[in-house]
Amino acid sequence: MTKRFYLIMVTVILCLSSMSGIYAQAAAGDGDPAGSVTDQPGFFDLEAGDENQLTDSIFGNGIPFVDLAIREPESNQEVALSIQLIIFLAILSLSPSIIILMTSFLRISVVFNFIRQSLSLQQVPPNSVLMGIALFLTLFIMWPTFTNIYDNGFKPFSDGEIGFEEMYQNSEKPIRAFMFRQMTGDHENIQLFMKLANLDKPATAADVPTYVLIPAFILNELTIAFKIGILLFVPFIIIDMVVASTLMSMGMIMLPPVMISLPFKMILFVLVDGWNLITEQMVRSFF
C-alpha cells in the first residue's frame, strides 16, 4: 500500500512538472502545445466583446456567461433591492422552520410521536419514516393553499404583472386564512400575544399582525396535538393496567408488563385499522 502511494505521488509530480514546462514555453512564445485550444482556426479572430462567440468556440452552445460584480450603490433604490435580496435568501434558509411551524406539519408530527409512544414502540417506525409521512400529509392538506399562493402571488410576479410587495401580500393572505381557520372559536392565544405586544384588542382578523398570529397558531396546534395524544393514550393505558394487574396477581413481578402488553396493543391497533382511522380524522380536522 505504501509503495503504491509513493508511485502515485511520483506520477502526479512528473505530470505537473511536464505541464508547467509546456505552459512556460507557451508563455515565452515558443508555441502552443499540440492540440491546444489556441491552435483552433479562428480562435484569435474574435472581435472584442463577442463573449458569446468565444464561449461557443470553447465550450459549445448553451453555456451562459455569468458575471458577478460588487460595487458601491448608485442610489437608495439599489440599496433597497440588495436588502430585499438578503431578506429573500434569509426566508429561503428559514423555509424548513416555516413549513414546520406555519402549516399542518406540527400537529401531524406530534400526533404520530404520541402514537409511537402509546404503543410502547421506541424506534418503530423510525423518525425518518414518521417525518416523511407527516411531510406528504402536509403537502396533501396544504395543496389548495399552496396553489392559491402560486396563482395569486408567484405567477403574476414572474409574469411582471405585480411587484415584490404585492406578491408578498398575496402570498401571505392564504397562509393567514389557513391559520385563522384552525383557531376558529379559540382566540385566547391571539389575545395573549396581543396583550404581550401591548396592542389593542382586534376588531377583525385583518387587525391581527402576522408576527402575533404565528406564535398564537403554534400554541394552538400544540394544544390540539396534546388533546389528540391524550385520547390516543387512554385505551393503551387500560391495556397496560390490565396486564400489570394480571402479572401482579400471578406473582410474576420480575416480568416487565410492557413485553406482555405490547403484542396486545399492536393487535388492537391493527384490528381497528388505526393508521387509516387516525389519518382520516386528522386530515378532516383541518377542513
PDB file of C-alpha atoms in Angstrom:
ATOM      1  CA  MET A   1       0.000   0.000   0.000  1.00  0.00           C
ATOM      2  CA  THR A   2       2.871   2.374   0.876  1.00  0.00           C
ATOM      3  CA  LYS A   3       4.749   1.612  -2.371  1.00  0.00           C
ATOM      4  CA  ARG A   4       1.581   2.233  -4.398  1.00  0.00           C
ATOM      5  CA  PHE A   5       1.072   5.571  -2.628  1.00  0.00           C
ATOM      6  CA  TYR A   6       4.647   6.695  -3.383  1.00  0.00           C
ATOM      7  CA  LEU A   7       4.273   5.580  -7.009  1.00  0.00           C
ATOM      8  CA  ILE A   8       1.100   7.618  -7.405  1.00  0.00           C
ATOM      9  CA  MET A   9       2.706  10.696  -5.837  1.00  0.00           C
ATOM     10  CA  VAL A  10       5.744  10.440  -8.146  1.00  0.00           C
ATOM     11  CA  THR A  11       3.453  10.127 -11.188  1.00  0.00           C
ATOM     12  CA  VAL A  12       1.461  13.205 -10.167  1.00  0.00           C
ATOM     13  CA  ILE A  13       4.629  15.253  -9.609  1.00  0.00           C
ATOM     14  CA  LEU A  14       6.014  14.267 -13.014  1.00  0.00           C
ATOM     15  CA  CYS A  15       2.721  15.205 -14.729  1.00  0.00           C
ATOM     16  CA  LEU A  16       2.624  18.580 -13.009  1.00  0.00           C
ATOM     17  CA  SER A  17       6.240  19.323 -13.873  1.00  0.00           C
ATOM     18  CA  SER A  18       5.684  18.440 -17.540  1.00  0.00           C
ATOM     19  CA  MET A  19       2.545  20.608 -17.723  1.00  0.00           C
ATOM     20  CA  SER A  20       4.359  23.540 -16.123  1.00  0.00           C
ATOM     21  CA  GLY A  21       7.130  23.208 -18.713  1.00  0.00           C
ATOM     22  CA  ILE A  22       4.645  23.205 -21.582  1.00  0.00           C
ATOM     23  CA  TYR A  23       2.824  26.310 -20.319  1.00  0.00           C
ATOM     24  CA  ALA A  24       6.130  28.046 -19.669  1.00  0.00           C
ATOM     25  CA  GLN A  25       7.095  27.508 -23.309  1.00  0.00           C
ATOM     26  CA  ALA A  26       3.721  28.803 -24.431  1.00  0.00           C
ATOM     27  CA  ALA A  27       4.130  31.921 -22.307  1.00  0.00           C
ATOM     28  CA  ALA A  28       7.632  32.531 -23.697  1.00  0.00           C
ATOM     29  CA  GLY A  29       6.278  32.459 -27.253  1.00  0.00           C
ATOM     30  CA  ASP A  30       7.777  29.108 -28.254  1.00  0.00           C
ATOM     31  CA  GLY A  31       4.403  27.911 -29.496  1.00  0.00           C
ATOM     32  CA  ASP A  32       1.334  26.371 -28.037  1.00  0.00           C
ATOM     33  CA  PRO A  33       1.224  22.677 -27.161  1.00  0.00           C
ATOM     34  CA  ALA A  34      -0.147  20.427 -29.823  1.00  0.00           C
ATOM     35  CA  GLY A  35      -3.871  20.065 -29.770  1.00  0.00           C
ATOM     36  CA  SER A  36      -4.410  23.149 -27.559  1.00  0.00           C
ATOM     37  CA  VAL A  37      -7.406  25.411 -27.918  1.00  0.00           C
ATOM     38  CA  THR A  38      -5.325  28.248 -29.355  1.00  0.00           C
ATOM     39  CA  ASP A  39      -4.422  26.107 -32.391  1.00  0.00           C
ATOM     40  CA  GLN A  40      -8.031  26.027 -33.476  1.00  0.00           C
ATOM     41  CA  PRO A  41      -8.650  28.113 -36.588  1.00  0.00           C
ATOM     42  CA  GLY A  42     -10.229  31.449 -35.939  1.00  0.00           C
ATOM     43  CA  PHE A  43      -9.670  31.395 -32.172  1.00  0.00           C
ATOM     44  CA  PHE A  44      -7.950  34.805 -32.073  1.00  0.00           C
ATOM     45  CA  ASP A  45     -10.123  36.190 -34.883  1.00  0.00           C
ATOM     46  CA  LEU A  46     -12.952  37.003 -32.432  1.00  0.00           C
ATOM     47  CA  GLU A  47     -13.943  40.603 -32.207  1.00  0.00           C
ATOM     48  CA  ALA A  48     -13.582  42.407 -28.900  1.00  0.00           C
ATOM     49  CA  GLY A  49     -16.594  41.965 -26.647  1.00  0.00           C
ATOM     50  CA  ASP A  50     -18.020  38.974 -28.533  1.00  0.00           C
ATOM     51  CA  GLU A  51     -18.286  36.752 -25.438  1.00  0.00           C
ATOM     52  CA  ASN A  52     -20.968  34.523 -26.961  1.00  0.00           C
ATOM     53  CA  GLN A  53     -18.777  33.575 -29.919  1.00  0.00           C
ATOM     54  CA  LEU A  54     -15.823  32.965 -27.608  1.00  0.00           C
ATOM     55  CA  THR A  55     -17.902  30.782 -25.305  1.00  0.00           C
ATOM     56  CA  ASP A  56     -19.362  28.790 -28.200  1.00  0.00           C
ATOM     57  CA  SER A  57     -15.918  28.211 -29.689  1.00  0.00           C
ATOM     58  CA  ILE A  58     -14.577  26.733 -26.431  1.00  0.00           C
ATOM     59  CA  PHE A  59     -17.498  25.003 -24.720  1.00  0.00           C
ATOM     60  CA  GLY A  60     -20.130  24.691 -27.427  1.00  0.00           C
ATOM     61  CA  ASN A  61     -23.629  26.142 -27.414  1.00  0.00           C
ATOM     62  CA  GLY A  62     -25.768  26.582 -24.314  1.00  0.00           C
ATOM     63  CA  ILE A  63     -23.148  27.747 -21.740  1.00  0.00           C
ATOM     64  CA  PRO A  64     -24.143  31.190 -20.402  1.00  0.00           C
ATOM     65  CA  PHE A  65     -21.753  33.936 -19.373  1.00  0.00           C
ATOM     66  CA  VAL A  66     -22.095  34.725 -15.656  1.00  0.00           C
ATOM     67  CA  ASP A  67     -20.738  37.968 -14.235  1.00  0.00           C
ATOM     68  CA  LEU A  68     -20.923  38.891 -10.533  1.00  0.00           C
ATOM     69  CA  ALA A  69     -19.610  42.274  -9.508  1.00  0.00           C
ATOM     70  CA  ILE A  70     -19.615  44.112  -6.156  1.00  0.00           C
ATOM     71  CA  ARG A  71     -19.652  47.896  -6.320  1.00  0.00           C
ATOM     72  CA  GLU A  72     -20.894  50.909  -4.433  1.00  0.00           C
ATOM     73  CA  PRO A  73     -24.654  51.541  -4.809  1.00  0.00           C
ATOM     74  CA  GLU A  74     -25.583  54.467  -7.003  1.00  0.00           C
ATOM     75  CA  SER A  75     -28.983  55.162  -5.381  1.00  0.00           C
ATOM     76  CA  ASN A  76     -31.159  54.236  -2.438  1.00  0.00           C
ATOM     77  CA  GLN A  77     -33.215  52.044  -4.743  1.00  0.00           C
ATOM     78  CA  GLU A  78     -30.219  49.775  -5.339  1.00  0.00           C
ATOM     79  CA  VAL A  79     -29.629  49.577  -1.573  1.00  0.00           C
ATOM     80  CA  ALA A  80     -33.263  48.613  -1.023  1.00  0.00           C
ATOM     81  CA  LEU A  81     -33.007  45.960  -3.741  1.00  0.00           C
ATOM     82  CA  SER A  82     -29.932  44.467  -2.083  1.00  0.00           C
ATOM     83  CA  ILE A  83     -31.731  44.380   1.277  1.00  0.00           C
ATOM     84  CA  GLN A  84     -34.732  42.675  -0.328  1.00  0.00           C
ATOM     85  CA  LEU A  85     -32.400  40.067  -1.828  1.00  0.00           C
ATOM     86  CA  ILE A  86     -30.820  39.417   1.578  1.00  0.00           C
ATOM     87  CA  ILE A  87     -34.278  39.052   3.157  1.00  0.00           C
ATOM     88  CA  PHE A  88     -35.319  36.659   0.404  1.00  0.00           C
ATOM     89  CA  LEU A  89     -32.229  34.490   0.989  1.00  0.00           C
ATOM     90  CA  ALA A  90     -32.947  34.546   4.725  1.00  0.00           C
ATOM     91  CA  ILE A  91     -36.502  33.359   4.071  1.00  0.00           C
ATOM     92  CA  LEU A  92     -35.154  30.508   1.928  1.00  0.00           C
ATOM     93  CA  SER A  93     -32.798  29.448   4.712  1.00  0.00           C
ATOM     94  CA  LEU A  94     -35.683  29.527   7.209  1.00  0.00           C
ATOM     95  CA  SER A  95     -38.104  27.692   4.906  1.00  0.00           C
ATOM     96  CA  PRO A  96     -37.878  24.385   6.872  1.00  0.00           C
ATOM     97  CA  SER A  97     -38.971  26.205  10.032  1.00  0.00           C
ATOM     98  CA  ILE A  98     -41.742  27.947   8.108  1.00  0.00           C
ATOM     99  CA  ILE A  99     -43.019  24.618   6.774  1.00  0.00           C
ATOM    100  CA  ILE A 100     -42.925  23.068  10.245  1.00  0.00           C
ATOM    101  CA  LEU A 101     -44.500  25.899  12.245  1.00  0.00           C
ATOM    102  CA  MET A 102     -46.934  27.575   9.823  1.00  0.00           C
ATOM    103  CA  THR A 103     -48.546  24.515   8.267  1.00  0.00           C
ATOM    104  CA  SER A 104     -50.238  21.332   9.412  1.00  0.00           C
ATOM    105  CA  PHE A 105     -46.876  19.596   9.837  1.00  0.00           C
ATOM    106  CA  LEU A 106     -46.584  20.480  13.533  1.00  0.00           C
ATOM    107  CA  ARG A 107     -49.828  18.820  14.600  1.00  0.00           C
ATOM    108  CA  ILE A 108     -49.312  15.716  12.458  1.00  0.00           C
ATOM    109  CA  SER A 109     -45.734  15.106  13.604  1.00  0.00           C
ATOM    110  CA  VAL A 110     -46.617  15.468  17.296  1.00  0.00           C
ATOM    111  CA  VAL A 111     -49.602  13.113  16.967  1.00  0.00           C
ATOM    112  CA  PHE A 112     -47.507  10.481  15.203  1.00  0.00           C
ATOM    113  CA  ASN A 113     -44.946  10.612  18.004  1.00  0.00           C
ATOM    114  CA  PHE A 114     -47.759  10.160  20.533  1.00  0.00           C
ATOM    115  CA  ILE A 115     -48.935   7.094  18.604  1.00  0.00           C
ATOM    116  CA  ARG A 116     -45.492   5.528  18.784  1.00  0.00           C
ATOM    117  CA  GLN A 117     -45.147   6.286  22.489  1.00  0.00           C
ATOM    118  CA  SER A 118     -48.631   4.949  23.323  1.00  0.00           C
ATOM    119  CA  LEU A 119     -47.800   1.677  21.548  1.00  0.00           C
ATOM    120  CA  SER A 120     -44.573   1.420  23.615  1.00  0.00           C
ATOM    121  CA  LEU A 121     -42.539   1.371  20.409  1.00  0.00           C
ATOM    122  CA  GLN A 122     -39.184   3.117  20.711  1.00  0.00           C
ATOM    123  CA  GLN A 123     -37.764   3.059  17.193  1.00  0.00           C
ATOM    124  CA  VAL A 124     -40.552   1.590  15.046  1.00  0.00           C
ATOM    125  CA  PRO A 125     -41.459   3.338  12.813  1.00  0.00           C
ATOM    126  CA  PRO A 126     -38.203   5.344  12.757  1.00  0.00           C
ATOM    127  CA  ASN A 127     -38.240   9.132  12.914  1.00  0.00           C
ATOM    128  CA  SER A 128     -37.393   9.488   9.234  1.00  0.00           C
ATOM    129  CA  VAL A 129     -40.465   7.443   8.266  1.00  0.00           C
ATOM    130  CA  LEU A 130     -42.802   9.349  10.589  1.00  0.00           C
ATOM    131  CA  MET A 131     -41.498  12.721   9.412  1.00  0.00           C
ATOM    132  CA  GLY A 132     -41.792  11.607   5.785  1.00  0.00           C
ATOM    133  CA  ILE A 133     -45.425  10.601   6.288  1.00  0.00           C
ATOM    134  CA  ALA A 134     -46.100  13.899   8.074  1.00  0.00           C
ATOM    135  CA  LEU A 135     -44.467  15.816   5.213  1.00  0.00           C
ATOM    136  CA  PHE A 136     -46.563  14.217   2.482  1.00  0.00           C
ATOM    137  CA  LEU A 137     -49.748  14.579   4.522  1.00  0.00           C
ATOM    138  CA  THR A 138     -48.838  18.243   4.951  1.00  0.00           C
ATOM    139  CA  LEU A 139     -48.486  18.607   1.171  1.00  0.00           C
ATOM    140  CA  PHE A 140     -51.873  16.938   0.734  1.00  0.00           C
ATOM    141  CA  ILE A 141     -53.577  19.212   3.267  1.00  0.00           C
ATOM    142  CA  MET A 142     -51.811  22.429   2.236  1.00  0.00           C
ATOM    143  CA  TRP A 143     -52.045  21.884  -1.538  1.00  0.00           C
ATOM    144  CA  PRO A 144     -55.050  24.240  -2.033  1.00  0.00           C
ATOM    145  CA  THR A 145     -53.223  26.910  -0.023  1.00  0.00           C
ATOM    146  CA  PHE A 146     -50.003  26.455  -1.994  1.00  0.00           C
ATOM    147  CA  THR A 147     -51.962  26.567  -5.258  1.00  0.00           C
ATOM    148  CA  ASN A 148     -53.572  29.835  -4.178  1.00  0.00           C
ATOM    149  CA  ILE A 149     -50.157  31.290  -3.355  1.00  0.00           C
ATOM    150  CA  TYR A 150     -48.795  30.276  -6.757  1.00  0.00           C
ATOM    151  CA  ASP A 151     -51.784  31.548  -8.762  1.00  0.00           C
ATOM    152  CA  ASN A 152     -52.175  34.895  -6.982  1.00  0.00           C
ATOM    153  CA  GLY A 153     -48.624  35.587  -5.839  1.00  0.00           C
ATOM    154  CA  PHE A 154     -45.749  33.923  -7.623  1.00  0.00           C
ATOM    155  CA  LYS A 155     -47.162  33.579 -11.148  1.00  0.00           C
ATOM    156  CA  PRO A 156     -48.274  37.236 -11.531  1.00  0.00           C
ATOM    157  CA  PHE A 157     -44.913  38.317 -10.138  1.00  0.00           C
ATOM    158  CA  SER A 158     -42.980  36.116 -12.580  1.00  0.00           C
ATOM    159  CA  ASP A 159     -45.107  37.488 -15.434  1.00  0.00           C
ATOM    160  CA  GLY A 160     -44.286  41.054 -14.403  1.00  0.00           C
ATOM    161  CA  GLU A 161     -47.882  41.951 -13.546  1.00  0.00           C
ATOM    162  CA  ILE A 162     -47.247  42.827  -9.891  1.00  0.00           C
ATOM    163  CA  GLY A 163     -44.309  43.942  -7.774  1.00  0.00           C
ATOM    164  CA  PHE A 164     -42.477  42.248  -4.940  1.00  0.00           C
ATOM    165  CA  GLU A 165     -44.508  43.860  -2.143  1.00  0.00           C
ATOM    166  CA  GLU A 166     -47.812  42.919  -3.758  1.00  0.00           C
ATOM    167  CA  MET A 167     -46.545  39.379  -4.309  1.00  0.00           C
ATOM    168  CA  TYR A 168     -45.698  39.157  -0.590  1.00  0.00           C
ATOM    169  CA  GLN A 169     -49.147  40.387   0.386  1.00  0.00           C
ATOM    170  CA  ASN A 170     -50.922  38.000  -1.984  1.00  0.00           C
ATOM    171  CA  SER A 171     -48.805  35.098  -0.735  1.00  0.00           C
ATOM    172  CA  GLU A 172     -49.395  35.987   2.899  1.00  0.00           C
ATOM    173  CA  LYS A 173     -53.202  36.042   2.700  1.00  0.00           C
ATOM    174  CA  PRO A 174     -53.766  32.275   2.080  1.00  0.00           C
ATOM    175  CA  ILE A 175     -51.392  31.321   4.910  1.00  0.00           C
ATOM    176  CA  ARG A 176     -53.111  33.735   7.294  1.00  0.00           C
ATOM    177  CA  ALA A 177     -56.511  32.400   6.261  1.00  0.00           C
ATOM    178  CA  PHE A 178     -55.366  28.831   6.951  1.00  0.00           C
ATOM    179  CA  MET A 179     -54.027  29.711  10.403  1.00  0.00           C
ATOM    180  CA  PHE A 180     -57.157  31.658  11.338  1.00  0.00           C
ATOM    181  CA  ARG A 181     -59.347  28.764  10.176  1.00  0.00           C
ATOM    182  CA  GLN A 182     -57.596  26.389  12.571  1.00  0.00           C
ATOM    183  CA  MET A 183     -58.248  28.725  15.503  1.00  0.00           C
ATOM    184  CA  THR A 184     -61.995  29.122  14.944  1.00  0.00           C
ATOM    185  CA  GLY A 185     -63.742  29.620  18.286  1.00  0.00           C
ATOM    186  CA  ASP A 186     -60.470  29.726  20.241  1.00  0.00           C
ATOM    187  CA  HIS A 187     -58.821  33.128  20.196  1.00  0.00           C
ATOM    188  CA  GLU A 188     -57.236  33.010  23.645  1.00  0.00           C
ATOM    189  CA  ASN A 189     -53.767  32.606  22.188  1.00  0.00           C
ATOM    190  CA  ILE A 190     -54.272  35.607  19.902  1.00  0.00           C
ATOM    191  CA  GLN A 191     -55.492  37.699  22.816  1.00  0.00           C
ATOM    192  CA  LEU A 192     -52.491  36.573  24.861  1.00  0.00           C
ATOM    193  CA  PHE A 193     -49.916  37.687  22.288  1.00  0.00           C
ATOM    194  CA  MET A 194     -51.832  40.884  21.504  1.00  0.00           C
ATOM    195  CA  LYS A 195     -51.641  41.679  25.209  1.00  0.00           C
ATOM    196  CA  LEU A 196     -47.941  40.804  25.376  1.00  0.00           C
ATOM    197  CA  ALA A 197     -47.293  43.082  22.378  1.00  0.00           C
ATOM    198  CA  ASN A 198     -49.240  45.953  24.034  1.00  0.00           C
ATOM    199  CA  LEU A 199     -51.705  46.073  21.157  1.00  0.00           C
ATOM    200  CA  ASP A 200     -55.397  46.857  21.320  1.00  0.00           C
ATOM    201  CA  LYS A 201     -57.980  44.112  21.068  1.00  0.00           C
ATOM    202  CA  PRO A 202     -58.501  43.384  17.347  1.00  0.00           C
ATOM    203  CA  ALA A 203     -61.921  44.019  15.882  1.00  0.00           C
ATOM    204  CA  THR A 204     -61.359  41.849  12.799  1.00  0.00           C
ATOM    205  CA  ALA A 205     -58.860  39.238  11.649  1.00  0.00           C
ATOM    206  CA  ALA A 206     -57.116  41.840   9.496  1.00  0.00           C
ATOM    207  CA  ASP A 207     -56.163  43.770  12.656  1.00  0.00           C
ATOM    208  CA  VAL A 208     -54.011  40.872  13.895  1.00  0.00           C
ATOM    209  CA  PRO A 209     -50.382  41.256  12.757  1.00  0.00           C
ATOM    210  CA  THR A 210     -48.660  38.261  11.265  1.00  0.00           C
ATOM    211  CA  TYR A 211     -45.939  38.260  13.924  1.00  0.00           C
ATOM    212  CA  VAL A 212     -48.721  37.841  16.509  1.00  0.00           C
ATOM    213  CA  LEU A 213     -50.676  35.275  14.513  1.00  0.00           C
ATOM    214  CA  ILE A 214     -47.753  32.846  14.012  1.00  0.00           C
ATOM    215  CA  PRO A 215     -46.916  32.161  17.715  1.00  0.00           C
ATOM    216  CA  ALA A 216     -50.644  32.012  18.534  1.00  0.00           C
ATOM    217  CA  PHE A 217     -51.111  29.406  15.796  1.00  0.00           C
ATOM    218  CA  ILE A 218     -48.136  27.376  17.087  1.00  0.00           C
ATOM    219  CA  LEU A 219     -49.550  27.211  20.626  1.00  0.00           C
ATOM    220  CA  ASN A 220     -52.973  26.311  19.248  1.00  0.00           C
ATOM    221  CA  GLU A 221     -51.517  23.438  17.207  1.00  0.00           C
ATOM    222  CA  LEU A 222     -49.569  22.124  20.189  1.00  0.00           C
ATOM    223  CA  THR A 223     -52.702  22.240  22.344  1.00  0.00           C
ATOM    224  CA  ILE A 224     -54.759  20.328  19.774  1.00  0.00           C
ATOM    225  CA  ALA A 225     -51.987  17.764  19.264  1.00  0.00           C
ATOM    226  CA  PHE A 226     -51.734  17.130  23.012  1.00  0.00           C
ATOM    227  CA  LYS A 227     -55.519  16.703  23.252  1.00  0.00           C
ATOM    228  CA  ILE A 228     -55.374  14.087  20.489  1.00  0.00           C
ATOM    229  CA  GLY A 229     -52.440  12.421  22.237  1.00  0.00           C
ATOM    230  CA  ILE A 230     -54.425  12.108  25.497  1.00  0.00           C
ATOM    231  CA  LEU A 231     -57.278  10.394  23.653  1.00  0.00           C
ATOM    232  CA  LEU A 232     -54.805   8.029  21.992  1.00  0.00           C
ATOM    233  CA  PHE A 233     -53.154   7.064  25.267  1.00  0.00           C
ATOM    234  CA  VAL A 234     -56.366   6.149  27.131  1.00  0.00           C
ATOM    235  CA  PRO A 235     -57.131   2.716  25.543  1.00  0.00           C
ATOM    236  CA  PHE A 236     -53.499   1.640  25.580  1.00  0.00           C
ATOM    237  CA  ILE A 237     -53.064   2.672  29.224  1.00  0.00           C
ATOM    238  CA  ILE A 238     -56.052   0.488  30.080  1.00  0.00           C
ATOM    239  CA  ILE A 239     -54.332  -2.483  28.411  1.00  0.00           C
ATOM    240  CA  ASP A 240     -51.126  -1.757  30.357  1.00  0.00           C
ATOM    241  CA  MET A 241     -53.042  -1.600  33.639  1.00  0.00           C
ATOM    242  CA  VAL A 242     -54.886  -4.883  32.956  1.00  0.00           C
ATOM    243  CA  VAL A 243     -51.667  -6.681  32.026  1.00  0.00           C
ATOM    244  CA  ALA A 244     -49.769  -5.253  35.024  1.00  0.00           C
ATOM    245  CA  SER A 245     -52.518  -6.230  37.482  1.00  0.00           C
ATOM    246  CA  THR A 246     -52.716  -9.730  35.973  1.00  0.00           C
ATOM    247  CA  LEU A 247     -48.965 -10.257  36.350  1.00  0.00           C
ATOM    248  CA  MET A 248     -49.071  -8.978  39.918  1.00  0.00           C
ATOM    249  CA  SER A 249     -51.874 -11.375  40.814  1.00  0.00           C
ATOM    250  CA  MET A 250     -49.907 -14.260  39.306  1.00  0.00           C
ATOM    251  CA  GLY A 251     -46.787 -13.308  41.265  1.00  0.00           C
ATOM    252  CA  MET A 252     -44.754 -12.601  38.118  1.00  0.00           C
ATOM    253  CA  ILE A 253     -43.277  -9.383  39.444  1.00  0.00           C
ATOM    254  CA  MET A 254     -39.936  -9.650  37.641  1.00  0.00           C
ATOM    255  CA  LEU A 255     -41.538  -9.894  34.182  1.00  0.00           C
ATOM    256  CA  PRO A 256     -41.839  -6.433  32.554  1.00  0.00           C
ATOM    257  CA  PRO A 257     -45.517  -5.703  31.775  1.00  0.00           C
ATOM    258  CA  VAL A 258     -44.515  -3.876  28.572  1.00  0.00           C
ATOM    259  CA  MET A 259     -43.290  -7.099  26.980  1.00  0.00           C
ATOM    260  CA  ILE A 260     -46.703  -8.700  27.501  1.00  0.00           C
ATOM    261  CA  SER A 261     -48.890  -5.686  26.706  1.00  0.00           C
ATOM    262  CA  LEU A 262     -47.041  -4.706  23.520  1.00  0.00           C
ATOM    263  CA  PRO A 263     -48.450  -7.517  21.327  1.00  0.00           C
ATOM    264  CA  PHE A 264     -51.987  -6.888  22.631  1.00  0.00           C
ATOM    265  CA  LYS A 265     -51.728  -3.157  21.868  1.00  0.00           C
ATOM    266  CA  MET A 266     -50.425  -3.833  18.370  1.00  0.00           C
ATOM    267  CA  ILE A 267     -53.223  -6.359  17.749  1.00  0.00           C
ATOM    268  CA  LEU A 268     -55.823  -3.825  18.900  1.00  0.00           C
ATOM    269  CA  PHE A 269     -54.283  -1.085  16.736  1.00  0.00           C
ATOM    270  CA  VAL A 270     -54.294  -3.308  13.654  1.00  0.00           C
ATOM    271  CA  LEU A 271     -57.812  -4.650  14.222  1.00  0.00           C
ATOM    272  CA  VAL A 272     -59.337  -1.164  14.392  1.00  0.00           C
ATOM    273  CA  ASP A 273     -57.276  -0.119  11.314  1.00  0.00           C
ATOM    274  CA  GLY A 274     -55.507   2.507  13.376  1.00  0.00           C
ATOM    275  CA  TRP A 275     -53.380   4.201  10.716  1.00  0.00           C
ATOM    276  CA  ASN A 276     -56.298   4.804   8.351  1.00  0.00           C
ATOM    277  CA  LEU A 277     -58.601   5.882  11.168  1.00  0.00           C
ATOM    278  CA  ILE A 278     -56.159   8.358  12.696  1.00  0.00           C
ATOM    279  CA  THR A 279     -55.054   9.721   9.323  1.00  0.00           C
ATOM    280  CA  GLU A 280     -58.640  10.248   8.168  1.00  0.00           C
ATOM    281  CA  GLN A 281     -59.706  12.020  11.334  1.00  0.00           C
ATOM    282  CA  MET A 282     -56.562  14.138  11.420  1.00  0.00           C
ATOM    283  CA  VAL A 283     -56.973  15.279   7.817  1.00  0.00           C
ATOM    284  CA  ARG A 284     -60.648  16.063   8.409  1.00  0.00           C
ATOM    285  CA  SER A 285     -59.698  18.174  11.416  1.00  0.00           C
ATOM    286  CA  PHE A 286     -58.039  20.700   9.095  1.00  0.00           C
ATOM    287  CA  PHE A 287     -61.087  21.235   6.862  1.00  0.00           C
TER     288      PHE A 287
END
